[in-house]
Short mmCIF file of C-alpha atoms in Angstrom, two decimals:
data_model
loop_
_atom_site.label_atom_id
_atom_site.label_comp_id
_atom_site.label_asym_id
_atom_site.label_seq_id
_atom_site.Cartn_x
_atom_site.Cartn_y
_atom_site.Cartn_z
CA MET X 1 -31.88 -12.82 5.62
CA TYR X 2 -29.07 -10.81 4.05
CA ARG X 3 -31.46 -9.03 1.67
CA THR X 4 -33.97 -8.21 4.41
CA GLN X 5 -31.37 -6.66 6.72
CA LEU X 6 -29.86 -4.53 4.02
CA ALA X 7 -33.19 -3.55 2.46
CA LYS X 8 -34.29 -1.98 5.75
CA GLN X 9 -31.11 0.11 5.98
CA VAL X 10 -31.26 1.31 2.39
CA SER X 11 -35.03 1.97 2.52
CA THR X 12 -34.71 4.15 5.62
CA LYS X 13 -31.85 6.11 4.08
CA ARG X 14 -33.78 6.74 0.85
CA ILE X 15 -36.91 7.84 2.70
CA LEU X 16 -34.87 10.47 4.54
CA LEU X 17 -33.15 11.60 1.35
CA LYS X 18 -36.48 11.93 -0.44
CA GLN X 19 -38.05 13.74 2.49
CA PHE X 20 -35.45 16.49 2.35
CA SER X 21 -34.63 16.48 -1.36
CA THR X 22 -35.99 19.99 -2.04
CA THR X 23 -35.80 23.18 -0.02
CA SER X 24 -39.54 23.74 -0.43
CA GLN X 25 -40.16 20.71 1.77
CA LEU X 26 -38.03 22.17 4.54
CA SER X 27 -40.27 24.52 6.48
CA SER X 28 -38.01 24.78 9.50
CA TRP X 29 -34.60 23.60 10.64
CA ASN X 30 -36.48 22.05 13.53
CA ASP X 31 -38.05 19.61 11.06
CA ILE X 32 -34.72 17.86 10.51
CA PRO X 33 -34.61 14.65 12.57
CA LEU X 34 -31.63 13.90 14.77
CA ALA X 35 -29.32 11.42 13.05
CA PRO X 36 -28.15 8.43 15.07
CA PRO X 37 -24.56 8.77 16.31
CA ASP X 38 -21.78 6.95 14.53
CA LYS X 39 -21.35 3.69 16.42
CA ILE X 40 -17.56 3.65 16.50
CA LEU X 41 -17.10 7.34 17.25
CA GLY X 42 -19.84 7.04 19.86
CA ILE X 43 -17.77 4.37 21.61
CA THR X 44 -14.84 6.78 21.78
CA GLU X 45 -17.01 9.49 23.31
CA ALA X 46 -18.34 7.09 25.96
CA PHE X 47 -14.80 5.92 26.66
CA LYS X 48 -13.64 9.51 27.26
CA GLU X 49 -16.42 10.05 29.82
CA ASP X 50 -15.58 6.88 31.76
CA LYS X 51 -13.70 7.56 35.02
CA ASN X 52 -12.36 4.01 35.46
CA THR X 53 -8.56 4.15 35.34
CA LYS X 54 -8.49 0.64 33.84
CA LYS X 55 -10.77 1.51 30.91
CA ILE X 56 -9.82 0.16 27.47
CA ASN X 57 -10.91 1.48 24.05
CA LEU X 58 -11.06 -1.32 21.46
CA GLY X 59 -13.32 0.52 19.04
CA VAL X 60 -11.28 2.81 16.80
CA GLY X 61 -9.19 1.21 14.06
CA ALA X 62 -6.10 3.37 14.46
CA TYR X 63 -2.73 2.10 15.66
CA ARG X 64 -1.60 2.60 19.25
CA ASP X 65 1.81 1.67 20.65
CA ASN X 66 2.51 -0.53 23.65
CA GLN X 67 1.82 2.44 25.93
CA GLY X 68 -1.59 3.00 24.33
CA LYS X 69 -0.44 6.17 22.55
CA PRO X 70 -0.80 7.24 18.89
CA ILE X 71 2.45 7.35 16.96
CA ILE X 72 4.01 8.97 13.91
CA PHE X 73 6.16 6.51 11.99
CA PRO X 74 9.85 7.55 12.29
CA SER X 75 10.14 7.31 8.50
CA VAL X 76 7.21 9.70 8.11
CA LYS X 77 8.85 12.16 10.54
CA GLN X 78 12.05 11.97 8.50
CA ALA X 79 10.12 12.57 5.27
CA GLU X 80 8.38 15.60 6.78
CA THR X 81 11.72 16.99 7.96
CA LYS X 82 13.06 16.60 4.43
CA LEU X 83 9.94 18.26 3.02
CA LEU X 84 10.33 21.18 5.41
CA GLN X 85 13.79 21.79 4.02
CA THR X 86 13.01 21.28 0.33
CA GLU X 87 9.36 22.18 -0.26
CA THR X 88 8.97 25.41 -2.22
CA GLU X 89 5.21 25.77 -2.80
CA LYS X 90 1.72 24.81 -1.65
CA GLU X 91 -0.01 25.05 -5.00
CA TYR X 92 -3.16 23.13 -5.90
CA THR X 93 -2.57 19.68 -7.28
CA PRO X 94 -4.42 18.70 -10.49
CA ILE X 95 -7.99 17.40 -10.12
CA ASN X 96 -6.88 13.76 -10.10
CA GLY X 97 -3.85 14.47 -7.93
CA SER X 98 -0.11 14.46 -8.33
CA LYS X 99 1.16 12.56 -11.37
CA THR X 100 4.19 11.45 -9.34
CA PHE X 101 1.88 10.04 -6.67
CA GLN X 102 -0.20 8.24 -9.29
CA ASN X 103 2.86 6.61 -10.82
CA ILE X 104 4.13 5.53 -7.39
CA VAL X 105 0.78 3.87 -6.60
CA LYS X 106 0.70 2.08 -9.95
CA ASN X 107 4.23 0.75 -9.61
CA PHE X 108 3.90 -0.11 -5.90
CA ILE X 109 0.62 -2.00 -6.15
CA PHE X 110 0.18 -3.28 -9.70
CA ASN X 111 3.79 -3.73 -10.76
CA ASN X 112 4.59 -4.95 -7.24
CA SER X 113 7.61 -2.62 -7.23
CA ASN X 114 8.99 -4.12 -10.47
CA LYS X 115 8.14 -7.72 -9.58
CA ASP X 116 4.88 -8.29 -11.54
CA ALA X 117 5.10 -8.65 -15.31
CA ASN X 118 1.31 -8.61 -15.70
CA GLY X 119 0.95 -5.36 -13.81
CA LYS X 120 3.86 -3.86 -15.72
CA GLN X 121 2.14 -4.77 -19.00
CA LEU X 122 -1.12 -3.12 -17.90
CA ILE X 123 0.79 0.06 -17.04
CA GLU X 124 2.68 0.07 -20.34
CA ASP X 125 -0.56 -0.49 -22.25
CA GLY X 126 -2.12 2.52 -20.52
CA ARG X 127 -4.88 0.38 -19.01
CA ILE X 128 -4.64 1.69 -15.44
CA VAL X 129 -6.23 5.03 -14.58
CA THR X 130 -5.24 6.22 -11.11
CA ALA X 131 -6.51 9.27 -9.26
CA GLN X 132 -5.42 10.53 -5.86
CA THR X 133 -8.40 10.69 -3.49
CA ILE X 134 -9.35 11.73 0.02
CA SER X 135 -8.15 8.51 1.61
CA GLY X 136 -9.96 5.18 1.27
CA THR X 137 -13.43 6.48 2.02
CA GLY X 138 -13.04 9.16 -0.64
CA SER X 139 -11.92 6.60 -3.19
CA LEU X 140 -14.93 4.42 -2.41
CA ARG X 141 -17.29 7.35 -2.86
CA VAL X 142 -15.65 8.40 -6.13
CA ILE X 143 -15.88 4.92 -7.66
CA ALA X 144 -19.43 4.45 -6.38
CA ASP X 145 -20.52 7.69 -8.05
CA PHE X 146 -18.61 6.73 -11.19
CA LEU X 147 -20.26 3.31 -11.41
CA ASN X 148 -23.68 4.82 -10.77
CA ARG X 149 -23.16 7.10 -13.76
CA PHE X 150 -21.61 4.70 -16.22
CA TYR X 151 -21.96 1.04 -15.23
CA SER X 152 -24.88 -1.06 -16.43
CA SER X 153 -25.89 -2.43 -13.00
CA LYS X 154 -26.65 -0.50 -9.81
CA LYS X 155 -26.47 -3.62 -7.63
CA ILE X 156 -23.34 -3.96 -5.52
CA LEU X 157 -22.76 -7.17 -3.56
CA VAL X 158 -21.01 -6.70 -0.20
CA PRO X 159 -19.82 -9.34 2.26
CA GLN X 160 -21.82 -10.01 5.43
CA PRO X 161 -20.32 -8.52 7.51
CA THR X 162 -18.25 -5.70 6.06
CA TRP X 163 -16.93 -2.32 7.19
CA ALA X 164 -19.92 -0.43 8.55
CA ASN X 165 -19.43 2.57 6.24
CA HIS X 166 -19.45 0.57 3.02
CA VAL X 167 -23.23 0.32 2.79
CA ALA X 168 -23.75 3.99 3.60
CA VAL X 169 -21.22 5.16 1.00
CA PHE X 170 -22.66 2.98 -1.76
CA ALA X 171 -26.31 3.74 -0.99
CA ASP X 172 -25.70 7.50 -0.79
CA ALA X 173 -24.01 7.33 -4.21
CA GLY X 174 -27.12 5.73 -5.71
CA LEU X 175 -26.06 2.08 -5.81
CA THR X 176 -28.13 -0.73 -4.31
CA PRO X 177 -26.10 -2.78 -1.83
CA GLU X 178 -26.99 -6.41 -1.13
CA TYR X 179 -25.17 -8.81 1.16
CA TYR X 180 -23.52 -12.06 0.16
CA ALA X 181 -22.58 -14.68 2.76
CA TYR X 182 -19.05 -14.38 4.14
CA TYR X 183 -18.67 -15.25 7.82
CA ASP X 184 -20.42 -17.73 10.10
CA LYS X 185 -20.36 -16.20 13.56
CA SER X 186 -21.69 -19.39 15.15
CA LYS X 187 -18.55 -21.21 13.97
CA ASN X 188 -16.19 -18.22 14.04
CA ASP X 189 -15.02 -19.05 10.54
CA LEU X 190 -15.60 -18.27 6.89
CA ASP X 191 -19.02 -19.29 5.63
CA TYR X 192 -17.33 -20.41 2.46
CA ALA X 193 -19.89 -22.80 0.98
CA ASN X 194 -22.64 -20.21 1.34
CA LEU X 195 -20.28 -17.49 0.09
CA LYS X 196 -19.89 -19.27 -3.23
CA LYS X 197 -23.59 -20.17 -3.40
CA SER X 198 -24.84 -16.67 -2.69
CA LEU X 199 -22.51 -15.15 -5.27
CA ALA X 200 -23.39 -17.73 -7.92
CA GLU X 201 -27.09 -16.93 -7.48
CA GLN X 202 -26.68 -13.21 -8.24
CA PRO X 203 -27.54 -11.63 -11.62
CA GLU X 204 -24.83 -11.39 -14.25
CA GLY X 205 -23.00 -8.08 -14.41
CA SER X 206 -23.43 -7.14 -10.75
CA ILE X 207 -20.72 -5.19 -8.96
CA VAL X 208 -19.00 -7.22 -6.22
CA LEU X 209 -17.02 -5.74 -3.34
CA LEU X 210 -13.97 -7.82 -2.38
CA HIS X 211 -11.45 -7.16 0.41
CA ALA X 212 -7.84 -7.48 -0.75
CA CYS X 213 -6.46 -8.53 2.63
CA CYS X 214 -7.13 -8.24 6.38
CA HIS X 215 -10.89 -8.35 5.95
CA ASN X 216 -12.62 -5.69 8.04
CA PRO X 217 -14.14 -6.54 10.49
CA THR X 218 -13.51 -10.31 10.67
CA GLY X 219 -9.80 -10.54 9.83
CA MET X 220 -10.57 -13.79 7.99
CA ASP X 221 -9.21 -13.83 4.46
CA LEU X 222 -9.77 -16.27 1.64
CA THR X 223 -6.96 -18.74 1.02
CA PRO X 224 -5.22 -18.49 -2.38
CA GLU X 225 -7.23 -21.53 -3.55
CA GLN X 226 -10.49 -19.95 -2.39
CA GLN X 227 -9.55 -16.72 -4.14
CA ASP X 228 -9.17 -18.65 -7.39
CA GLU X 229 -12.62 -20.20 -6.98
CA VAL X 230 -14.26 -16.85 -6.20
CA LEU X 231 -12.54 -15.22 -9.16
CA GLN X 232 -13.85 -18.02 -11.37
CA ILE X 233 -17.37 -17.14 -10.23
CA VAL X 234 -16.61 -13.49 -11.00
CA GLN X 235 -15.63 -14.53 -14.52
CA ASP X 236 -18.62 -16.82 -15.00
CA LYS X 237 -21.10 -14.19 -13.79
CA LYS X 238 -19.31 -11.31 -15.54
CA PHE X 239 -19.18 -9.35 -12.26
CA PHE X 240 -17.32 -6.07 -11.96
CA PRO X 241 -14.85 -6.47 -9.06
CA LEU X 242 -14.42 -3.50 -6.74
CA VAL X 243 -11.51 -4.21 -4.39
CA ASP X 244 -11.05 -2.38 -1.09
CA MET X 245 -7.48 -2.42 0.23
CA ALA X 246 -7.20 -0.38 3.42
CA TYR X 247 -4.75 -2.64 5.29
CA GLN X 248 -2.00 -3.61 2.87
CA GLY X 249 0.95 -4.78 4.95
CA PHE X 250 -1.04 -5.57 8.09
CA GLY X 251 -1.37 -9.24 7.20
CA SER X 252 2.29 -10.20 6.95
CA GLY X 253 4.07 -6.99 7.89
CA ILE X 254 5.38 -6.85 4.31
CA PRO X 255 3.18 -4.90 1.81
CA TYR X 256 4.39 -6.91 -1.19
CA GLU X 257 3.26 -10.18 0.38
CA ASP X 258 -0.26 -8.95 1.10
CA ILE X 259 -1.33 -8.33 -2.50
CA GLY X 260 -1.47 -11.85 -3.90
CA PHE X 261 -5.14 -11.25 -4.68
CA ILE X 262 -4.25 -8.14 -6.71
CA ARG X 263 -1.63 -10.11 -8.63
CA LYS X 264 -4.28 -12.69 -9.53
CA LEU X 265 -6.56 -9.90 -10.80
CA THR X 266 -3.83 -8.24 -12.85
CA ALA X 267 -3.05 -11.59 -14.49
CA LEU X 268 -6.73 -12.07 -15.33
CA ALA X 269 -6.99 -8.51 -16.62
CA ASN X 270 -3.87 -8.92 -18.75
CA SER X 271 -5.42 -12.00 -20.37
CA ASN X 272 -8.79 -10.22 -20.66
CA LYS X 273 -10.57 -12.86 -18.58
CA ILE X 274 -11.59 -10.08 -16.17
CA PRO X 275 -10.91 -7.11 -18.43
CA SER X 276 -11.82 -4.42 -15.94
CA PHE X 277 -11.86 -3.89 -12.19
CA ALA X 278 -11.31 -1.11 -9.65
CA LEU X 279 -9.13 -0.80 -6.56
CA CYS X 280 -9.61 1.58 -3.63
CA GLN X 281 -6.43 2.05 -1.62
CA SER X 282 -5.25 4.07 1.36
CA PHE X 283 -1.98 4.94 3.09
CA ALA X 284 -3.89 5.84 6.28
CA LYS X 285 -3.02 2.65 8.12
CA ASN X 286 0.24 1.39 6.65
CA MET X 287 1.91 4.82 6.87
CA GLY X 288 -0.13 6.09 9.81
CA LEU X 289 -1.39 8.99 7.67
CA TYR X 290 -4.89 8.90 9.17
CA GLY X 291 -5.55 12.63 9.26
CA GLU X 292 -3.67 13.36 6.04
CA ARG X 293 -6.41 11.54 4.07
CA THR X 294 -4.11 10.03 1.46
CA GLY X 295 -5.49 7.38 -0.86
CA SER X 296 -6.23 6.49 -4.45
CA ILE X 297 -8.72 4.97 -6.83
CA SER X 298 -7.41 2.89 -9.73
CA ILE X 299 -9.58 1.65 -12.57
CA ILE X 300 -8.23 -1.06 -14.86
CA THR X 301 -9.81 -0.57 -18.27
CA SER X 302 -10.08 -2.76 -21.36
CA SER X 303 -7.71 -0.60 -23.45
CA GLY X 304 -5.53 2.48 -23.46
CA GLU X 305 -8.14 4.27 -25.54
CA ALA X 306 -10.86 3.50 -22.98
CA SER X 307 -8.58 4.86 -20.26
CA LYS X 308 -8.63 8.33 -21.82
CA ALA X 309 -12.41 8.54 -21.55
CA VAL X 310 -12.43 7.07 -18.02
CA GLU X 311 -9.82 9.57 -16.82
CA SER X 312 -11.73 12.49 -18.31
CA GLN X 313 -14.94 11.42 -16.60
CA LEU X 314 -13.15 10.89 -13.27
CA LYS X 315 -11.92 14.47 -13.44
CA LYS X 316 -15.39 15.71 -14.32
CA LEU X 317 -16.83 13.83 -11.34
CA ILE X 318 -14.20 14.94 -8.82
CA ARG X 319 -14.15 18.62 -9.83
CA PRO X 320 -17.55 19.58 -8.29
CA MET X 321 -17.06 17.15 -5.39
CA TYR X 322 -13.85 18.48 -3.82
CA SER X 323 -11.99 20.10 -6.74
CA SER X 324 -8.61 18.52 -5.95
CA PRO X 325 -7.10 16.38 -3.18
CA PRO X 326 -4.87 17.61 -0.32
CA ILE X 327 -1.15 17.59 -1.01
CA HIS X 328 0.78 17.07 2.23
CA GLY X 329 0.11 13.35 2.64
CA SER X 330 0.84 12.61 -1.00
CA LYS X 331 4.13 14.51 -0.74
CA ILE X 332 5.09 12.36 2.25
CA VAL X 333 4.41 9.23 0.18
CA GLU X 334 6.40 10.62 -2.73
CA THR X 335 9.33 11.58 -0.48
CA ILE X 336 9.48 8.11 1.07
CA PHE X 337 9.27 6.22 -2.22
CA GLN X 338 11.82 8.45 -3.93
CA ASP X 339 14.44 7.88 -1.22
CA GLU X 340 15.57 4.26 -0.92
CA ALA X 341 16.78 4.72 2.65
CA LEU X 342 13.44 6.21 3.70
CA LEU X 343 11.57 3.47 1.85
CA GLN X 344 13.45 0.76 3.72
CA SER X 345 12.92 2.66 6.97
CA TRP X 346 9.15 2.77 6.35
CA LEU X 347 9.01 -0.94 5.55
CA SER X 348 10.85 -1.62 8.82
CA ASP X 349 8.48 0.70 10.76
CA LEU X 350 5.46 -1.12 9.35
CA ASN X 351 6.90 -4.53 10.08
CA GLN X 352 7.50 -3.55 13.71
CA VAL X 353 3.94 -2.27 14.07
CA VAL X 354 2.47 -5.51 12.71
CA GLY X 355 4.88 -7.54 14.81
CA ARG X 356 3.57 -5.88 17.98
CA LEU X 357 -0.02 -6.56 16.95
CA ASN X 358 0.72 -10.22 16.28
CA THR X 359 2.54 -10.57 19.60
CA ILE X 360 -0.30 -9.03 21.59
CA ARG X 361 -2.82 -11.17 19.69
CA GLN X 362 -0.94 -14.28 20.81
CA THR X 363 -0.62 -12.94 24.36
CA LEU X 364 -4.38 -12.36 24.60
CA TYR X 365 -5.07 -15.82 23.18
CA ASP X 366 -2.75 -17.43 25.73
CA ARG X 367 -4.59 -15.78 28.64
CA LEU X 368 -8.14 -16.59 27.57
CA ASP X 369 -10.04 -19.40 29.26
CA LYS X 370 -10.62 -22.16 26.70
CA THR X 371 -12.68 -24.43 28.98
CA ASN X 372 -16.05 -23.45 27.50
CA TYR X 373 -14.98 -21.42 24.48
CA ASN X 374 -12.73 -22.15 21.51
CA TRP X 375 -10.53 -19.13 20.74
CA ASP X 376 -8.52 -20.68 17.89
CA HIS X 377 -10.11 -18.30 15.37
CA LEU X 378 -8.17 -15.39 16.89
CA LEU X 379 -4.93 -16.85 15.55
CA LYS X 380 -6.36 -17.41 12.07
CA GLN X 381 -7.43 -13.79 11.71
CA LYS X 382 -5.15 -11.14 10.24
CA GLY X 383 -4.80 -7.40 10.56
CA MET X 384 -5.75 -4.80 13.12
CA PHE X 385 -8.89 -6.51 14.38
CA VAL X 386 -10.05 -9.64 16.12
CA TYR X 387 -13.61 -10.75 15.52
CA THR X 388 -14.19 -12.38 18.86
CA GLY X 389 -17.56 -14.05 18.39
CA LEU X 390 -18.81 -12.48 21.62
CA SER X 391 -22.51 -11.65 21.68
CA SER X 392 -23.78 -8.09 21.95
CA GLU X 393 -24.91 -8.89 25.50
CA GLN X 394 -21.39 -9.98 26.42
CA VAL X 395 -19.88 -6.87 24.83
CA ILE X 396 -22.32 -4.69 26.79
CA ARG X 397 -21.29 -6.46 29.98
CA LEU X 398 -17.65 -5.77 29.20
CA ARG X 399 -18.51 -2.09 28.85
CA ASN X 400 -20.79 -1.79 31.87
CA GLU X 401 -18.86 -3.97 34.31
CA PHE X 402 -15.23 -3.60 33.17
CA SER X 403 -15.07 -0.35 31.13
CA VAL X 404 -13.96 -2.26 28.04
CA TYR X 405 -15.35 -0.48 24.98
CA ALA X 406 -15.90 -2.30 21.68
CA THR X 407 -18.51 -2.48 18.93
CA GLU X 408 -21.46 -4.71 19.76
CA ASP X 409 -20.65 -7.14 16.94
CA GLY X 410 -17.65 -8.25 19.01
CA ARG X 411 -14.96 -6.68 16.86
CA PHE X 412 -11.89 -5.61 18.86
CA SER X 413 -9.18 -3.31 17.57
CA ILE X 414 -6.16 -5.09 18.98
CA SER X 415 -3.98 -2.00 18.73
CA GLY X 416 -5.82 -0.88 21.87
CA ILE X 417 -4.37 -3.89 23.73
CA ASN X 418 -0.91 -3.69 25.25
CA ASP X 419 1.28 -5.27 27.91
CA ASN X 420 -0.28 -3.05 30.57
CA ASN X 421 -3.92 -4.04 29.99
CA VAL X 422 -3.94 -7.47 28.31
CA GLU X 423 -4.22 -9.33 31.63
CA TYR X 424 -7.13 -7.16 32.76
CA LEU X 425 -8.87 -7.58 29.40
CA ALA X 426 -8.44 -11.36 29.34
CA ASN X 427 -9.83 -11.64 32.89
CA ALA X 428 -12.82 -9.49 31.92
CA ILE X 429 -13.54 -11.65 28.87
CA ASN X 430 -13.17 -14.81 30.92
CA GLU X 431 -15.81 -13.47 33.31
CA VAL X 432 -18.42 -12.69 30.64
CA ILE X 433 -18.06 -16.05 28.90
CA LYS X 434 -18.60 -18.08 32.06
CA LYS X 435 -21.59 -20.37 31.79
#
């Protein structure tokens, strides 16, 4: 089932790419077919056109406050004020980004801000190559292109479901995505037995995509014990782990507590049991730097000598792609991490954001009718989303009858819920689940 679904998506994409691969095949601009609209952005457009004053947008994964408004973290504002006073140039950054930014990312994530001896050892041994990228999506595209050029396998295993853009990014870069079991929507829980089985059946040396925390879209993460079992399969099958970490901090409200999975990987890398892996990371969510496009790709190599070659090839790959990354977002990150007061302010800002999300999650749960539907999974999920288990028909009813906009897989961005609309939303859901 997983292979059939994904094969159709990838086949269609490759047919279109082949059809328009040379200019000689393009006789007229009118020959270009209309691409389907992006599902999530399409929801936002439909929401804007809706005249219902009670309308709710639960589609876009960007934080909103309790008044339904976007915010700028106070710590980010303070950092920008400091930058305005001290910044002296707007020069290009190097191809792989600011060295200061790279070192901050390495220490923050892999050394766990001076708390992880294994990560510290990898840094000291020169085994971590970090490049600043155009947010998380850019880092995914860079590593996908890199693996297509240099890794032995083109197959990348992705969880079913996963973030909608994962498959498109990997397929466009020349990799061959294939689903592995992850979530059982009929039970609203991890499909853990099938997860292990489907991974164990894959060819040795495949690439495997793993979410570090706050799995998108389900919000259901592996327990530490399950992580150990999955990482044992990774070792046994000699997989190359590609870790996506877009929501660090949104699980617990404390970034350091959300990277237990990374600490396990650094320990395994330090003992050469999993000698190499890659991590795609973004400050878009946990600093609210959505439009600044601030992220990184880190590749853990087998040796300091190998790192030199990897870094050179990363630069060669990035140069014709976008030449060098933007600087403003990375300077904000640098300013915050280089000022202890600002750093503590940011950690407090993030904790408050996650606290509001957790409170509104509980509030929604409390107001949902549990007579014919078990909602306990909402409280097990972590991060910015709830994976409701509602059918596409029920989601369409929410949109058509109540002006509640969400993706048809039943994923809700809970940042769109607040004290002013949670009662209305719960009543709408209770209506569509009536038998």
